[in-house]
XYZ file of C-alpha atoms in Angstrom:
669
model
C -0.301 0.021 0.319
C 1.201 3.084 -0.684
C -0.204 7.098 -0.584
C -1.076 9.949 -2.481
C -1.179 12.054 0.265
C -1.085 10.334 3.724
C -1.932 6.490 3.455
C -4.234 4.898 5.765
C -3.165 1.860 8.885
C -6.251 -0.097 8.536
C -8.956 -0.608 6.055
C -11.250 -3.455 5.093
C -10.879 -6.047 2.530
C -13.871 -7.914 1.527
C -13.040 -12.035 0.047
C -15.029 -13.573 -2.376
C -14.676 -17.077 -4.268
C -15.671 -17.466 -7.699
C -16.454 -20.213 -9.589
C -12.940 -22.246 -10.925
C -12.547 -22.258 -14.658
C -9.780 -24.607 -14.372
C -7.529 -26.170 -11.919
C -4.045 -26.568 -11.665
C -1.519 -29.213 -10.528
C 0.607 -27.188 -7.985
C 4.028 -28.982 -6.543
C 6.127 -27.636 -3.605
C 7.730 -31.205 -4.027
C 7.089 -32.997 -6.834
C 8.225 -36.208 -4.719
C 5.920 -35.838 -1.848
C 2.545 -34.356 -2.575
C 0.437 -32.637 -4.832
C -1.833 -29.627 -4.152
C -4.664 -28.564 -6.373
C -4.741 -24.782 -6.889
C -7.985 -22.748 -7.383
C -7.508 -19.860 -8.787
C -8.815 -16.461 -6.724
C -9.921 -13.024 -6.667
C -9.852 -11.482 -3.213
C -11.857 -7.771 -3.649
C -10.386 -5.328 -1.768
C -12.090 -2.170 -0.340
C -12.111 0.230 1.990
C -14.311 1.685 4.587
C -14.528 4.474 7.333
C -12.867 2.847 10.737
C -11.398 4.372 13.764
C -7.859 2.948 12.595
C -7.227 5.388 9.853
C -4.894 7.602 9.583
C -5.482 11.593 9.597
C -8.753 11.048 7.967
C -7.044 9.195 4.959
C -8.133 6.175 3.187
C -5.989 2.900 2.376
C -5.192 3.748 -1.015
C -3.786 0.090 -2.731
C -1.682 0.595 -5.610
C -0.951 -1.733 -8.688
C 1.427 -5.191 -8.085
C 0.924 -4.221 -4.078
C 1.529 -7.946 -3.073
C -0.069 -9.576 -0.110
C 0.737 -12.703 1.550
C -2.567 -15.106 2.331
C -1.743 -17.999 4.348
C -3.955 -20.994 3.750
C -4.800 -23.664 6.409
C -6.549 -26.317 3.808
C -7.674 -29.876 3.650
C -8.679 -32.306 6.507
C -5.141 -33.173 7.539
C -5.097 -29.020 8.380
C -1.932 -28.405 5.885
C -0.544 -24.752 5.320
C 0.680 -22.938 2.499
C 1.809 -19.140 1.949
C 0.421 -17.801 -1.143
C 1.277 -14.620 -2.852
C -1.596 -12.410 -4.191
C -1.213 -9.162 -6.437
C -3.311 -6.425 -7.019
C -4.971 -5.427 -10.108
C -5.214 -1.837 -9.967
C -4.920 1.218 -8.136
C -7.432 2.501 -5.718
C -9.753 2.508 -2.718
C -11.032 -0.825 -4.040
C -9.095 -3.325 -5.921
C -8.639 -7.164 -7.082
C -5.947 -9.554 -6.040
C -5.294 -12.184 -7.863
C -3.736 -15.549 -6.793
C -4.853 -19.200 -5.922
C -5.804 -21.019 -2.874
C -5.384 -24.730 -2.236
C -8.610 -26.161 -2.622
C -10.327 -26.908 0.673
C -9.333 -24.083 2.273
C -11.087 -23.653 5.588
C -9.024 -20.378 7.425
C -6.523 -17.468 6.021
C -4.372 -15.017 7.265
C -3.745 -11.796 5.485
C -0.352 -9.842 5.770
C 0.809 -6.697 4.126
C 3.456 -6.667 2.517
C 4.238 -9.587 1.308
C 7.682 -10.333 2.133
C 6.958 -9.272 6.109
C 6.157 -12.790 6.679
C 9.207 -15.068 7.945
C 7.259 -18.412 9.280
C 3.889 -19.328 10.184
C 2.319 -22.064 12.529
C -1.332 -22.192 11.429
C -2.340 -24.977 14.492
C -4.790 -23.756 16.588
C -3.876 -23.300 20.233
C -6.154 -22.982 22.616
C -6.097 -20.034 25.192
C -8.462 -18.931 27.940
C -11.410 -20.686 25.943
C -10.265 -18.589 22.524
C -7.596 -20.389 19.967
C -5.176 -18.512 17.973
C -2.512 -19.556 15.110
C 0.785 -17.318 15.064
C 2.808 -15.870 12.351
C 6.184 -14.122 12.752
C 7.077 -11.289 10.567
C 9.456 -8.518 10.556
C 9.348 -5.209 11.275
C 12.237 -3.545 9.841
C 14.925 -1.775 11.618
C 15.789 0.262 8.627
C 13.057 1.916 6.809
C 12.924 4.377 3.830
C 11.908 8.010 4.498
C 9.165 9.085 3.028
C 8.003 12.296 2.939
C 4.622 12.878 4.499
C 4.244 9.183 5.506
C 5.796 6.007 5.844
C 7.932 3.231 4.830
C 4.853 1.342 2.707
C 7.600 -1.763 3.797
C 7.085 -1.280 7.089
C 3.500 -0.605 7.718
C 2.735 -4.015 8.711
C -0.827 -4.910 8.688
C -2.942 -8.351 9.392
C -6.185 -9.627 9.093
C -7.998 -13.388 9.303
C -11.040 -15.167 7.909
C -12.962 -18.571 8.273
C -14.001 -19.738 4.842
C -16.853 -21.652 4.239
C -18.294 -22.620 0.541
C -19.011 -19.461 -1.165
C -19.445 -17.700 1.536
C -18.155 -13.586 1.758
C -15.960 -13.289 4.219
C -14.417 -10.296 5.495
C -10.771 -9.307 6.266
C -10.613 -6.625 8.597
C -7.136 -5.444 8.427
C -5.669 -3.811 11.720
C -2.189 -2.286 12.128
C 0.348 -4.059 13.766
C 2.344 -1.395 15.285
C 2.424 2.470 16.049
C 3.709 5.418 14.223
C 6.163 8.157 15.280
C 5.917 11.373 13.942
C 8.931 13.468 13.535
C 10.080 16.696 11.608
C 13.127 17.382 9.959
C 14.333 21.330 10.059
C 18.284 20.979 9.376
C 19.693 20.854 5.835
C 22.303 18.464 6.808
C 20.713 15.283 8.018
C 21.571 11.826 6.195
C 20.012 9.672 9.072
C 17.461 9.477 11.973
C 17.794 6.972 14.551
C 15.489 6.065 17.158
C 16.293 3.703 19.846
C 14.529 2.887 23.714
C 15.280 0.471 26.194
C 12.235 -1.388 24.725
C 12.583 -4.007 21.457
C 11.365 -1.795 19.074
C 11.481 -3.736 15.327
C 12.868 -7.076 14.638
C 10.881 -10.271 14.178
C 7.461 -10.438 16.232
C 5.379 -13.448 16.615
C 1.873 -12.462 15.764
C -0.657 -14.096 17.513
C -4.135 -14.214 15.520
C -7.138 -14.621 17.739
C -10.245 -16.315 16.370
C -12.800 -13.945 18.297
C -10.305 -10.773 17.583
C -10.093 -8.459 14.785
C -6.939 -7.128 15.779
C -3.212 -9.091 16.389
C -1.643 -9.417 19.708
C 2.299 -9.389 19.263
C 5.311 -10.717 21.322
C 8.935 -10.570 21.404
C 10.953 -13.360 19.297
C 13.961 -14.423 20.604
C 15.894 -11.608 21.677
C 18.916 -12.025 18.932
C 16.225 -11.176 16.085
C 14.627 -7.661 17.758
C 16.602 -4.710 17.938
C 15.952 -1.717 20.120
C 16.393 0.919 17.197
C 15.359 1.876 14.002
C 16.920 3.659 11.168
C 15.752 6.130 9.114
C 17.305 6.725 5.811
C 17.386 7.937 2.500
C 19.471 5.324 0.915
C 22.567 7.405 1.429
C 21.163 10.742 0.716
C 20.009 13.656 2.591
C 16.525 13.114 4.199
C 14.852 16.909 3.049
C 13.425 19.315 5.554
C 9.724 17.784 6.456
C 7.724 15.780 8.240
C 8.380 11.796 8.323
C 6.832 9.038 10.428
C 8.391 5.795 11.323
C 6.926 2.588 12.064
C 7.275 1.016 15.471
C 5.425 -1.804 17.399
C 3.694 -0.898 20.858
C 4.861 -1.182 23.568
C 2.774 -1.629 26.768
C 2.955 -0.574 30.379
C 5.313 2.673 29.564
C 8.337 0.291 29.091
C 9.954 2.497 26.292
C 12.565 4.153 28.798
C 15.919 5.808 27.836
C 13.664 6.972 24.300
C 16.211 8.774 21.762
C 15.528 10.258 18.702
C 19.365 11.124 17.250
C 20.130 12.558 14.157
C 23.011 12.069 12.389
C 24.426 15.044 10.180
C 27.109 15.281 7.143
C 29.510 16.831 9.358
C 30.323 14.242 11.482
C 28.086 15.073 14.442
C 24.733 14.245 15.980
C 22.175 16.102 17.622
C 19.692 14.005 20.042
C 16.673 14.631 21.872
C 15.336 12.054 24.975
C 12.420 11.252 26.574
C 12.414 12.242 30.119
C 10.838 9.462 31.677
C 8.962 6.626 30.026
C 6.143 5.886 28.164
C 3.295 3.855 26.759
C 3.461 3.203 22.736
C -0.322 1.670 22.101
C -0.930 0.227 18.898
C -2.385 2.281 16.517
C -1.053 5.043 18.095
C 0.543 8.376 16.468
C 3.606 9.839 18.536
C 4.673 13.421 18.083
C 8.321 14.102 18.776
C 8.063 17.370 17.257
C 10.671 19.199 15.033
C 14.415 17.992 16.066
C 15.569 21.752 15.855
C 17.857 23.518 17.629
C 19.714 20.935 19.498
C 23.251 20.660 20.106
C 25.713 18.854 18.339
C 28.664 16.039 19.438
C 30.471 13.562 18.299
C 29.769 9.847 17.623
C 31.581 8.064 14.895
C 29.442 5.052 15.151
C 26.277 6.166 14.232
C 28.354 8.291 11.394
C 30.294 5.403 10.330
C 27.011 3.253 9.990
C 25.136 6.328 7.962
C 27.960 5.929 5.201
C 30.113 8.957 6.024
C 33.800 8.782 5.454
C 35.676 8.118 9.024
C 39.409 9.904 8.913
C 41.865 8.105 11.106
C 45.048 9.117 10.240
C 45.656 9.562 7.180
C 43.190 6.689 5.914
C 39.793 7.174 5.712
C 37.339 4.424 6.482
C 33.764 3.721 5.040
C 30.884 1.352 5.448
C 30.572 0.397 2.020
C 34.646 0.018 1.721
C 35.649 -1.454 4.706
C 32.102 -3.197 6.527
C 29.718 -3.396 8.767
C 30.615 -1.135 12.466
C 29.973 -2.886 15.401
C 29.243 -1.183 19.384
C 30.609 -2.709 22.164
C 28.900 -0.733 24.884
C 30.430 -1.429 28.341
C 32.235 -4.549 29.876
C 35.070 -6.728 29.558
C 36.801 -7.242 26.378
C 37.864 -11.043 25.573
C 39.084 -12.247 22.051
C 35.781 -13.538 21.111
C 34.664 -9.862 21.364
C 37.233 -7.855 19.549
C 37.564 -10.390 16.405
C 33.897 -11.522 16.168
C 32.409 -10.826 12.686
C 35.421 -8.966 12.000
C 37.901 -10.933 9.541
C 39.780 -8.392 8.301
C 36.597 -6.172 7.790
C 34.638 -2.729 9.802
C 35.191 -1.134 12.745
C 34.926 -1.778 16.000
C 33.380 1.142 18.320
C 33.993 1.408 21.831
C 31.184 4.106 24.131
C 33.655 6.807 24.669
C 34.188 7.618 28.410
C 33.338 3.969 29.287
C 36.369 1.382 30.782
C 37.067 -1.964 28.623
C 39.450 -4.288 31.080
C 40.679 -7.626 28.937
C 41.298 -10.963 31.757
C 43.405 -12.570 29.403
C 45.321 -11.323 26.566
C 43.831 -10.224 23.447
C 45.520 -12.279 20.289
C 45.293 -9.708 17.393
C 45.467 -11.890 14.331
C 43.509 -10.374 11.743
C 42.964 -6.546 10.558
C 41.383 -4.707 13.481
C 40.335 -1.228 13.622
C 39.116 0.005 17.007
C 37.774 3.671 18.024
C 35.907 5.101 20.254
C 32.646 6.460 19.230
C 34.265 10.246 20.414
C 37.713 10.059 20.501
C 37.770 13.492 22.270
C 36.551 11.520 25.413
C 38.185 8.442 24.855
C 37.211 4.410 26.154
C 39.518 3.440 28.419
C 41.589 -0.324 27.546
C 42.625 -2.153 30.857
C 44.497 -5.239 30.948
C 43.805 -6.869 34.814
C 46.358 -7.902 37.013
C 47.724 -11.499 37.754
C 50.305 -13.302 40.016
C 53.023 -12.279 37.700
C 52.126 -8.638 37.457
C 49.543 -8.328 34.557
C 52.457 -9.959 32.087
C 49.951 -12.414 30.731
C 47.102 -9.834 30.054
C 48.393 -7.685 27.620
C 47.376 -7.385 23.852
C 49.143 -9.672 21.359
C 50.274 -9.020 17.669
C 50.253 -12.552 16.177
C 49.747 -11.069 12.787
C 47.550 -8.600 10.337
C 47.266 -5.331 11.783
C 45.692 -3.356 14.723
C 44.555 0.594 14.817
C 43.690 2.520 17.615
C 41.904 5.969 17.580
C 41.222 7.578 20.530
C 41.715 5.375 23.379
C 43.664 5.204 26.984
C 46.190 2.829 27.258
C 45.798 2.266 31.388
C 48.959 -0.014 32.705
C 47.440 0.311 36.103
C 47.404 -3.645 36.723
C 50.714 -3.690 34.318
C 54.042 -4.550 36.235
C 57.016 -2.429 36.658
C 58.767 -3.594 32.814
C 55.605 -5.124 31.871
C 54.539 -4.313 28.466
C 51.150 -3.092 26.864
C 52.070 -4.650 23.688
C 53.643 -7.746 22.529
C 53.860 -10.703 19.796
C 53.771 -13.782 21.780
C 52.505 -16.724 19.629
C 52.972 -14.619 16.685
C 52.973 -16.818 13.360
C 54.474 -14.146 10.924
C 55.336 -10.267 11.039
C 52.847 -8.140 12.168
C 52.153 -5.267 9.462
C 50.890 -2.407 10.722
C 50.027 -0.880 14.386
C 48.665 2.540 14.312
C 48.288 4.618 17.584
C 46.056 8.053 16.387
C 44.526 10.573 19.316
C 45.464 7.593 21.915
C 46.495 8.342 25.451
C 48.364 7.160 28.685
C 49.653 8.303 31.737
C 51.356 4.922 33.041
C 53.475 3.067 30.578
C 55.065 0.686 32.703
C 58.977 1.058 31.224
C 57.546 -0.720 27.723
C 54.863 0.298 25.041
C 55.756 -2.576 22.995
C 58.417 -5.232 23.534
C 59.069 -8.342 21.815
C 58.422 -11.658 23.353
C 61.037 -13.834 23.722
C 60.243 -16.761 21.840
C 60.041 -14.507 18.757
C 62.647 -12.609 18.203
C 62.512 -13.418 14.713
C 59.588 -11.106 14.041
C 58.736 -7.454 13.936
C 56.291 -5.065 12.781
C 56.661 -3.866 9.610
C 55.399 -0.186 9.902
C 54.133 1.662 13.233
C 52.799 4.807 13.164
C 51.939 7.067 16.653
C 49.940 10.397 16.076
C 48.718 13.031 17.715
C 48.923 10.808 21.481
C 50.172 11.788 24.908
C 52.017 9.265 26.370
C 53.208 9.434 30.064
C 55.786 6.932 31.036
C 55.859 6.296 34.929
C 59.099 4.158 35.329
C 62.559 5.968 35.549
C 64.369 2.454 34.058
C 65.371 3.141 30.703
C 62.046 3.201 28.899
C 61.206 2.520 25.241
C 58.361 2.874 23.693
C 58.807 0.147 21.209
C 61.822 -1.790 22.059
C 62.876 -4.889 19.824
C 64.931 -6.106 22.690
C 68.077 -4.923 21.818
C 70.768 -7.350 21.749
C 68.851 -10.619 21.209
C 66.278 -9.543 18.446
C 67.416 -11.498 15.155
C 64.840 -9.689 12.889
C 65.134 -6.031 13.823
C 66.525 -5.398 10.168
C 62.343 -6.147 9.428
C 61.018 -2.767 10.942
C 60.053 -0.780 7.481
C 58.891 2.615 8.808
C 58.717 4.295 12.107
C 56.535 7.660 12.236
C 56.375 9.173 15.421
C 54.490 12.776 14.637
C 52.346 15.338 16.601
C 52.866 13.309 20.174
C 53.923 14.640 23.732
C 55.792 12.215 25.422
C 56.533 13.022 28.952
C 57.807 11.474 32.261
C 54.681 10.759 34.413
C 56.687 10.581 37.821
C 56.978 14.027 38.268
C 60.610 13.886 39.445
C 61.917 16.528 37.100
C 64.192 13.732 34.724
C 65.733 13.261 32.202
C 64.960 9.276 32.443
C 65.874 8.068 28.819
C 62.699 7.308 27.147
C 63.454 6.509 23.978
C 61.148 6.391 21.182
C 62.234 3.311 19.231
C 65.426 1.317 20.853
C 67.285 -1.059 19.158
C 71.113 -1.157 20.118
C 72.704 -4.773 18.411
C 76.247 -6.379 19.780
C 79.472 -5.979 17.915
C 80.250 -9.752 18.322
C 78.558 -12.938 19.367
C 76.117 -15.236 18.215
C 73.749 -12.559 16.805
C 76.107 -10.879 15.411
C 77.958 -12.875 13.094
C 76.961 -16.434 13.756
C 74.517 -18.980 12.114
C 71.798 -17.457 13.775
C 70.946 -14.814 11.030
C 74.411 -13.744 9.456
C 76.448 -10.612 9.894
C 73.915 -7.821 10.178
C 75.460 -5.601 7.651
C 74.314 -8.481 5.247
C 70.702 -6.942 5.609
C 68.818 -4.448 3.484
C 67.511 -2.274 7.005
C 64.978 -0.421 4.860
C 63.686 1.653 7.831
C 62.304 4.890 7.164
C 62.113 7.290 10.807
C 60.008 10.189 10.641
C 60.349 12.402 14.306
C 57.939 15.488 13.692
C 56.156 18.092 15.672
C 56.397 16.591 19.120
C 56.999 17.668 22.446
C 59.133 15.517 24.685
C 59.010 16.868 28.400
C 61.460 15.363 30.569
C 62.416 12.590 28.060
C 65.776 13.287 26.747
C 68.116 11.050 25.687
C 71.654 10.815 25.368
C 72.037 7.590 23.597
C 69.178 8.981 20.636
C 65.618 8.772 21.066
C 65.399 6.856 17.391
C 68.363 3.986 18.050
C 68.769 1.567 15.501
C 71.429 -0.529 13.935
C 71.011 1.219 10.168
C 68.262 3.134 8.981
C 67.269 4.068 5.320
C 66.309 7.614 5.854
C 65.801 10.362 8.931
C 63.327 13.466 9.084
C 63.500 15.103 12.986
C 61.563 18.842 12.330
C 59.880 20.852 15.006
C 60.528 18.944 17.742
C 60.914 20.859 21.090
C 62.912 18.656 23.790
C 61.906 19.887 27.755
C 63.926 19.311 30.630
C 63.434 21.370 34.192
C 66.089 20.402 36.128
C 68.954 17.256 36.462
C 68.724 17.985 40.593
C 67.081 14.309 40.695
C 67.822 12.996 38.607
C 70.817 11.332 36.673
C 73.034 13.886 33.732
C 73.584 11.851 30.543
C 76.990 10.753 29.725
C 76.675 12.074 26.112
C 75.008 14.928 24.095
C 71.328 15.110 24.053
C 70.507 14.041 20.575
C 67.159 13.025 18.654
C 69.063 9.652 16.175
C 71.801 7.645 16.602
C 72.609 4.472 14.535
C 75.388 2.219 15.270
C 76.502 1.593 11.438
C 78.549 4.519 10.659
C 79.757 3.217 6.902
C 76.135 3.558 5.615
C 74.548 6.773 6.092
C 70.510 7.430 5.719
C 69.066 10.219 3.418
C 69.015 12.696 6.561
C 66.700 15.647 6.577
C 65.946 17.868 9.704
C 65.247 21.274 10.903
C 63.250 23.702 13.343
C 63.864 22.099 16.426
C 64.562 23.514 20.223
C 65.107 22.668 23.792
C 64.958 24.285 26.789
C 66.181 23.751 29.887
C 69.736 23.548 31.757
C 72.206 20.563 30.699
C 75.138 18.784 32.194
C 78.381 20.286 31.784
C 79.924 19.662 28.054
C 76.914 18.021 26.949
C 74.829 19.947 24.170
C 71.792 19.283 22.359
C 72.109 18.175 18.640
C 69.721 16.241 15.903
C 72.220 13.194 15.583
C 76.081 12.699 15.786
C 77.998 14.490 13.363
C 78.792 11.884 11.328
C 75.317 11.992 10.036
C 74.983 15.881 9.990
C 77.192 16.089 6.901
C 74.710 16.801 4.462
C 72.976 19.432 6.139
C 73.074 23.463 6.894
C 73.833 24.885 10.179
C 70.234 26.185 10.661
C 69.679 22.270 9.941
C 71.616 20.522 11.864
C 71.113 23.386 15.013
C 68.934 22.589 18.137
C 67.776 26.257 19.106
C 68.424 26.365 22.979
C 65.224 28.538 23.897
C 65.802 31.671 26.385
C 62.703 31.155 28.298
C 60.417 28.547 29.090
C 58.056 27.885 26.522
C 54.904 26.662 27.978
C 51.926 28.324 28.985
C 50.509 25.431 30.599
C 52.268 21.843 31.796
C 50.825 19.893 34.036
C 52.389 16.405 33.735
C 50.209 14.583 36.297
C 47.475 14.895 33.641
C 49.594 15.353 30.465
C 48.092 18.528 29.505
C 50.583 20.823 27.578
C 50.328 24.206 25.440
C 52.632 25.779 24.323
C 53.082 29.635 24.284
C 51.525 30.955 21.020
C 55.442 32.468 19.859
C 56.128 28.476 20.065
C 53.309 27.064 18.147
C 55.693 25.817 15.084
C 57.022 23.202 17.563
C 55.296 20.434 18.858
C 51.403 19.142 17.526
C 49.871 20.267 14.991
């Protein structure tokens, strides 16, 4: 049923069995049974009823399909038959076929709403009913001034005796929610509550009642949401109706009407208390205007909008469906379920998500907070070994984290958040974007002792605020130094727009290294049978360290250390030290980069790096050791020592650092 102005939500259909002009043989399974089918014309007409919608009659349209479920024969067999409207109007004729000997029918519009049925009468308080399972769509197409015809489920029933003319009184199954769109950039409306609003519904059609009784099917077939959209286009300004199942006893609680806007924001109206949605009712939600906007990337992603994370754009059409985890403990099953290398897993912003066992990443996984500015918390649990069995385990594939807090509270000193235990191959990519941590326990990542032949090919850490709370030669990425036989497999390390700081509040520096590999100059791992001499490998790693603040994190041996790299870019970084009074000064010049192999020099680019704070006797700030700076001009290789404190705000306890405007060319951009 469609409408010219507004569509009625109930009507009356008269059924007549005309004389048969022929008989057809019909077989559901030719090896089992043959059923004689009789051509039948169902005459449909409308008349005024109390269930009319806004005084508009039902208008049938040519091609409308109705499912007529027949009970027939001495053994009460059942069959679903298709009837089709032959013309437009308030009165029409439906053509189709019914089994010979049909005694009882239930009719459902639209045809595709029917999922299953059981026409065996069930006794209930001196009455009987039959069951039909129908699906009320969780996604509905925005229809200006009306509702999606495919969502308007109506049900009727009749007994058939001879050629009598039974009447089918169609009754609406659900109710209508009326909403007015006034913004020009709405692409989706999401209606939700704590009660089931859509999905598969069990319809009980009682013999003594003209209207259906509905109950929920199994929980996995139900949804607490209904989405109104326009097939990816803007929902134009105007009034729309959304079909929902009825909800009794004020059980419609936590009711929300959320708009998704094309600028990656949402706006929302929420009911102040629970209420009832009666069958046939029209609930006016009013105009969704003047609402404050907020970020919820889950709903934006589901609307088909592009979600930028780092230098990549994620889109449902290209990357698969999203999943939302609203709370609770993270497990391998939750993280990996239905991902299969596609889709994005969203975590409710501000929530805490512990894991009480290691999380094994063995495919391509993308995890984001719904609002990166209000991060969800990832929190490994504790155990008798100081949380050593609770880390995130990079086995194969890739992992992207966006806008989350890495909480290392339960990890012992020296325990890492990421490792590669049980790795089956080199890990392709680890990306941390807009992430935070105030308590890294020495390492962010460290290679597992049994997986020294595995590496992470590419690592990107961008727009993160990372605090290290252990004062013992800390390193963010630690390939386990001298015993690592695959350090040459690290292909790219990018550290940009970050704040790295000493979170102990003890006036460091304490040598917080970004990437730490210092291979031996002799022994098995250098030139014996394990993997041959280090110099026989290509060492292709490109290093990018740009636009960072290193607060009390000065390193004498180099912020990035490796045996050999392919290229280095060090630009726009600020290295800050408050005092040496409570820490041990480094035993060499403070520098951003160092490599052991001095005979194979990388391509080197640097510039606009600065430092502030006292330095030890005979020590200075440098970009790298002199041997690597031959291709640079004086201004490129110079680290400018500032004469004043460049910070407008610096709160190491919370990781808040704001530079004075005149120093805005340094640090995160």
